[in-house]
């Protein structure tokens, strides 16, 4: 059974019918690929009802970013979800931003952190993310919400918000789904038009994997990292404590290697989690 709801009031009416059942929630901006579908499958396997939201959130796009061009493919997305229709799925697809941010909306949820990684280069982006996720949690009232490791920094901000505001929702971090080549699936991959772009985009995952190998064999990665960062394509390439996103002080067993690079005009991000020895 699939229900498609485009208005918040209709969605809430439907959601209320399932008050005794477990609700899993997968927030997306649509243009669904296997990465999104893997989150939906996980939710289907763990809950009575799964809610998938499809909403291109204007608040998380900065000036000059691709809000207008962002691929909107609702009919295709619905077809893809229909193929998974094992249990109850509610698709919440607000067509008008005022469904989520009513006229005059002037509240912002801001996690205050050191401005690093994407937060340094996309000011205000995570404020847009946490604000929309907060609104969606309030409307959907999920038991568990599913997010991809692909956007690890985003997950870390959402987790901080949930912990700080003591929201009653479980968060589930799900593995990054990749092409056979290693490239992480992303709606932005379709901006990579030429074979050369595709080939260049392989460098991101290859570089992260190489640093992973250096870490696992206890070798220094700093000169390799600095060499990469000297190339203009690289925006950042960092190895951080996965729990705190603070600098790697050599003491943590749980690290995350994160990178962002440009292929032509397209900005790609990726990350790898590394456990050294026993995870604390
Ligand atoms: P988006 O539609 O880009 O906002 O992504 C919606 C959700 O899908 C987020 O939790 C993303 O982290 C997740 N996601 C995007 N790409 C992938 C991927 N390749 N593998 C797993 N999850 C992904």
Coordinates of C-alpha atoms and ligand atoms in Angstrom, one line a residue:
X1 CA 0.0 0.0 0.0
X2 CA 1.5 3.4 -1.1
X3 CA -0.1 6.7 -0.2
X4 CA 1.2 9.9 -1.7
X5 CA 0.5 13.1 0.3
X6 CA 1.5 16.5 -0.9
X7 CA 0.0 18.6 1.9
X8 CA 1.1 18.6 5.5
X9 CA -2.4 18.5 6.9
X10 CA -3.3 15.5 4.7
X11 CA -0.1 13.8 5.7
X12 CA -0.7 14.3 9.4
X13 CA -4.3 13.0 9.1
X14 CA -2.9 9.8 7.5
X15 CA 0.0 9.5 9.9
X16 CA -2.4 9.7 12.9
X17 CA -4.1 6.5 11.7
X18 CA -0.9 4.6 12.5
X19 CA -0.6 5.7 16.1
X20 CA -0.1 2.1 17.4
X21 CA 2.5 1.2 14.7
X22 CA 6.2 1.7 14.4
X23 CA 7.1 4.4 11.9
X24 CA 10.5 4.5 10.1
X25 CA 11.4 7.7 8.3
X26 CA 13.7 8.4 5.3
X27 CA 14.1 12.1 4.5
X28 CA 15.2 12.8 1.0
X29 CA 15.3 15.5 -1.7
X30 CA 14.1 13.0 -4.3
X31 CA 15.8 11.9 -7.5
X32 CA 16.1 8.6 -5.8
X33 CA 18.9 6.1 -6.5
X34 CA 20.1 2.9 -4.9
X35 CA 21.6 4.8 -2.0
X36 CA 18.2 6.2 -1.0
X37 CA 16.5 2.9 -1.8
X38 CA 18.8 1.1 0.6
X39 CA 17.7 3.3 3.4
X40 CA 14.0 2.7 2.5
X41 CA 14.6 -1.1 2.4
X42 CA 16.2 -0.9 5.9
X43 CA 13.3 1.0 7.2
X44 CA 10.8 -1.4 5.6
X45 CA 12.6 -4.3 7.3
X46 CA 12.5 -2.7 10.7
X47 CA 9.1 -0.9 10.9
X48 CA 5.4 -1.4 10.3
X49 CA 5.1 1.8 8.3
X50 CA 7.8 3.7 6.3
X51 CA 7.5 7.4 5.5
X52 CA 9.7 8.7 2.7
X53 CA 9.8 12.5 2.4
X54 CA 10.7 14.1 -1.0
X55 CA 11.3 17.8 -0.5
X56 CA 14.0 20.0 -2.1
X57 CA 14.7 22.1 0.9
X58 CA 15.4 25.7 -0.2
X59 CA 17.0 26.5 3.2
X60 CA 20.0 24.3 2.7
X61 CA 21.1 25.8 -0.6
X62 CA 23.4 28.8 -0.6
X63 CA 23.4 31.7 -3.1
X64 CA 24.7 30.5 -6.4
X65 CA 24.1 26.8 -5.5
X66 CA 22.0 24.5 -7.6
X67 CA 18.5 24.8 -6.0
X68 CA 16.8 25.7 -9.3
X69 CA 18.6 23.1 -11.3
X70 CA 18.3 20.4 -8.6
X71 CA 16.7 17.3 -10.4
X72 CA 13.0 17.0 -9.5
X73 CA 11.8 13.6 -10.7
X74 CA 8.8 12.8 -8.5
X75 CA 7.0 10.5 -11.0
X76 CA 10.1 8.4 -11.4
X77 CA 10.8 8.4 -7.7
X78 CA 7.3 7.1 -7.0
X79 CA 7.7 4.3 -9.6
X80 CA 11.0 3.3 -7.8
X81 CA 9.3 3.2 -4.4
X82 CA 6.3 1.3 -5.8
X83 CA 8.7 -1.5 -6.8
X84 CA 9.6 -1.9 -3.1
X85 CA 6.0 -1.9 -2.0
X86 CA 6.2 -4.7 0.5
X87 CA 4.5 -3.0 3.4
X88 CA 2.9 0.4 4.1
X89 CA 4.7 3.3 2.6
X90 CA 3.7 6.9 2.9
X91 CA 5.3 9.3 0.5
X92 CA 5.3 12.8 1.8
X93 CA 6.0 15.1 -1.1
X94 CA 5.2 18.8 -0.3
X95 CA 5.1 20.7 -3.5
X96 CA 5.1 24.1 -1.9
X97 CA 7.9 25.1 0.6
X98 CA 5.1 26.8 2.7
X99 CA 3.9 23.3 3.6
X100 CA 7.1 22.9 5.7
X101 CA 7.9 26.6 6.4
X102 CA 4.6 28.5 6.7
X103 CA 4.5 32.1 5.7
X104 CA 6.5 34.2 8.1
X105 CA 8.6 31.3 9.3
X106 CA 11.6 32.8 11.1
X107 CA 13.0 30.1 13.3
X108 CA 16.3 28.4 12.8
X109 CA 17.8 25.4 14.5
X110 CA 21.5 26.0 14.7
X111 CA 24.1 23.5 16.0
X112 CA 27.1 25.5 17.0
X113 CA 30.3 23.9 16.0
X114 CA 33.7 24.7 14.8
X115 CA 33.3 25.7 11.1
X116 CA 35.1 22.9 9.3
X117 CA 34.6 20.7 6.3
X118 CA 31.4 21.5 4.4
X119 CA 30.4 24.0 7.1
X120 CA 33.3 26.1 6.2
X121 CA 32.6 26.2 2.5
X122 CA 28.8 26.2 2.6
X123 CA 27.9 28.7 5.3
X124 CA 24.4 28.2 6.6
X125 CA 23.9 24.9 4.9
X126 CA 23.7 22.8 8.0
X127 CA 21.3 25.4 9.7
X128 CA 19.0 24.7 6.7
X129 CA 19.4 20.9 7.2
X130 CA 18.8 20.8 10.9
X131 CA 15.9 23.2 10.6
X132 CA 14.1 21.1 7.9
X133 CA 14.9 17.9 9.7
X134 CA 13.5 19.3 12.9
X135 CA 10.3 20.4 11.1
X136 CA 10.0 17.0 9.4
X137 CA 10.5 15.1 12.6
X138 CA 7.7 17.1 14.2
X139 CA 5.3 16.4 11.3
X140 CA 6.3 12.7 10.8
X141 CA 6.9 11.7 14.5
X142 CA 9.1 8.8 13.5
X143 CA 10.4 6.1 15.9
X144 CA 13.6 5.7 13.8
X145 CA 15.0 8.0 11.1
X146 CA 17.5 6.6 8.5
X147 CA 20.4 8.6 7.1
X148 CA 23.3 7.7 4.8
X149 CA 26.9 7.7 5.8
X150 CA 27.6 9.4 2.5
X151 CA 26.7 12.7 4.3
X152 CA 28.6 11.9 7.5
X153 CA 28.9 15.5 8.7
X154 CA 25.2 16.1 8.1
X155 CA 24.5 13.0 10.3
X156 CA 26.8 14.3 13.0
X157 CA 24.9 17.7 13.1
X158 CA 21.5 15.9 13.2
X159 CA 22.7 13.6 16.0
X160 CA 23.9 16.6 18.0
X161 CA 20.5 18.3 17.5
X162 CA 18.6 15.2 18.6
X163 CA 20.9 14.7 21.6
X164 CA 20.8 18.4 22.7
X165 CA 17.0 18.9 22.2
X166 CA 16.3 15.4 23.6
X167 CA 14.1 14.5 20.6
X168 CA 12.5 11.1 21.0
X169 CA 13.7 9.6 17.7
X170 CA 16.3 6.9 17.1
X171 CA 18.9 7.6 14.4
X172 CA 20.2 4.9 12.1
X173 CA 23.4 5.5 10.1
X174 CA 23.4 3.3 7.0
X175 CA 26.4 2.4 4.7
X176 CA 27.3 4.4 1.6
X177 CA 26.1 2.7 -1.6
X178 CA 28.7 2.9 -4.4
X179 CA 29.1 2.1 -8.1
X180 CA 31.4 -0.8 -8.8
X181 CA 34.1 1.8 -9.6
X182 CA 33.9 3.0 -6.0
X183 CA 32.1 6.3 -6.7
X184 CA 29.4 7.0 -4.1
X185 CA 26.0 7.3 -5.7
X186 CA 24.8 10.9 -5.6
X187 CA 22.1 12.8 -7.4
X188 CA 24.9 15.2 -8.4
X189 CA 26.7 12.5 -10.3
X190 CA 24.5 13.2 -13.3
X191 CA 26.2 16.6 -13.6
X192 CA 29.3 14.6 -14.6
X193 CA 28.6 14.7 -18.3
X194 CA 31.8 13.5 -20.0
X195 CA 33.9 10.3 -19.7
X196 CA 36.8 12.5 -18.5
X197 CA 34.6 13.9 -15.6
X198 CA 33.6 10.4 -14.6
X199 CA 37.3 9.3 -14.7
X200 CA 38.3 12.3 -12.6
X201 CA 35.6 11.7 -10.0
X202 CA 37.2 8.3 -9.2
X203 CA 40.1 10.2 -7.6
X204 CA 38.0 11.1 -4.6
X205 CA 37.3 7.6 -3.4
X206 CA 40.7 6.3 -4.5
X207 CA 42.4 9.0 -2.4
X208 CA 40.3 8.3 0.7
X209 CA 41.0 4.6 0.3
X210 CA 44.7 5.2 0.0
X211 CA 44.7 7.2 3.2
X212 CA 42.7 4.4 4.9
X213 CA 45.4 1.9 3.9
X214 CA 48.2 4.2 5.2
X215 CA 46.3 4.5 8.5
X216 CA 45.7 0.8 8.8
X217 CA 49.4 0.1 8.2
X218 CA 50.4 2.7 10.7
X219 CA 52.0 4.9 8.2
X220 CA 52.0 8.7 8.1
X221 CA 49.4 10.1 5.7
X222 CA 50.2 13.8 6.1
X223 CA 52.6 14.3 3.2
X224 CA 50.2 12.4 0.9
X225 CA 47.3 14.5 2.1
X226 CA 49.3 17.8 1.7
X227 CA 50.3 16.7 -1.9
X228 CA 46.6 16.3 -2.8
X229 CA 45.6 19.5 -1.1
X230 CA 48.1 21.4 -3.2
X231 CA 45.9 20.5 -6.2
X232 CA 43.3 23.1 -6.9
X233 CA 40.5 20.5 -7.3
X234 CA 40.6 19.6 -3.6
X235 CA 38.5 21.7 -1.2
X236 CA 39.3 19.7 1.9
X237 CA 40.8 16.3 2.8
X238 CA 40.8 15.6 6.6
X239 CA 41.2 12.7 9.0
X240 CA 39.2 13.4 12.1
X241 CA 37.9 11.7 15.2
X242 CA 34.7 10.0 14.0
X243 CA 32.8 10.6 17.3
X244 CA 33.6 14.2 17.8
X245 CA 34.8 15.5 14.4
X246 CA 37.8 17.0 16.3
X247 CA 41.4 16.7 15.1
X248 CA 42.9 13.2 15.1
X249 CA 45.2 13.4 18.2
X250 CA 46.4 9.8 17.5
X251 CA 44.5 8.5 20.5
X252 CA 41.2 7.6 18.9
X253 CA 40.5 4.2 17.3
X254 CA 37.5 5.5 15.4
X255 CA 38.5 7.9 12.6
X256 CA 36.7 9.3 9.6
X257 CA 38.5 10.4 6.4
X258 CA 36.5 13.1 4.6
X259 CA 37.1 14.7 1.3
X260 CA 35.5 17.3 -1.0
X261 CA 36.7 17.9 -4.5
X262 CA 35.6 19.7 -7.7
X263 CA 35.3 17.9 -11.0
X264 CA 34.7 20.8 -13.3
X265 CA 31.8 22.7 -11.8
X266 CA 30.6 19.8 -9.8
X267 CA 31.5 19.5 -6.1
X268 CA 31.6 15.9 -4.8
X269 CA 32.0 14.7 -1.2
X270 CA 32.7 11.3 0.3
X271 CA 34.1 9.7 3.4
X272 CA 35.4 6.5 4.9
X273 CA 35.1 5.3 8.5
X274 CA 38.2 3.6 9.8
X275 CA 38.5 1.5 13.0
X276 CA 42.0 1.0 14.2
X277 CA 42.2 -2.0 16.4
X278 CA 39.3 -2.3 18.9
X279 CA 36.6 0.3 18.6
X280 CA 36.0 2.2 21.8
Ligands
LIG1 P1 19.5 13.6 -0.3 O1 18.3 13.2 -1.1 O2 20.7 13.8 -1.1 O3 19.2 14.6 0.7 O4 19.8 12.3 0.6 C1 18.8 11.7 1.4 C2 19.5 10.6 2.2 O5 20.1 9.6 1.4 C3 20.6 11.1 3.1 O6 20.5 10.5 4.4 C4 21.8 10.7 2.4 O7 23.0 10.6 3.2 C5 21.4 9.4 1.8 N1 22.3 9.0 0.7 C6 22.6 9.8 -0.4 N2 23.5 9.1 -1.2 C7 23.7 7.9 -0.6 C8 24.5 6.8 -0.9 N3 25.3 6.7 -2.0 N4 24.5 5.7 0.0 C9 23.7 5.7 1.1 N5 22.9 6.8 1.4 C10 22.9 7.8 0.6

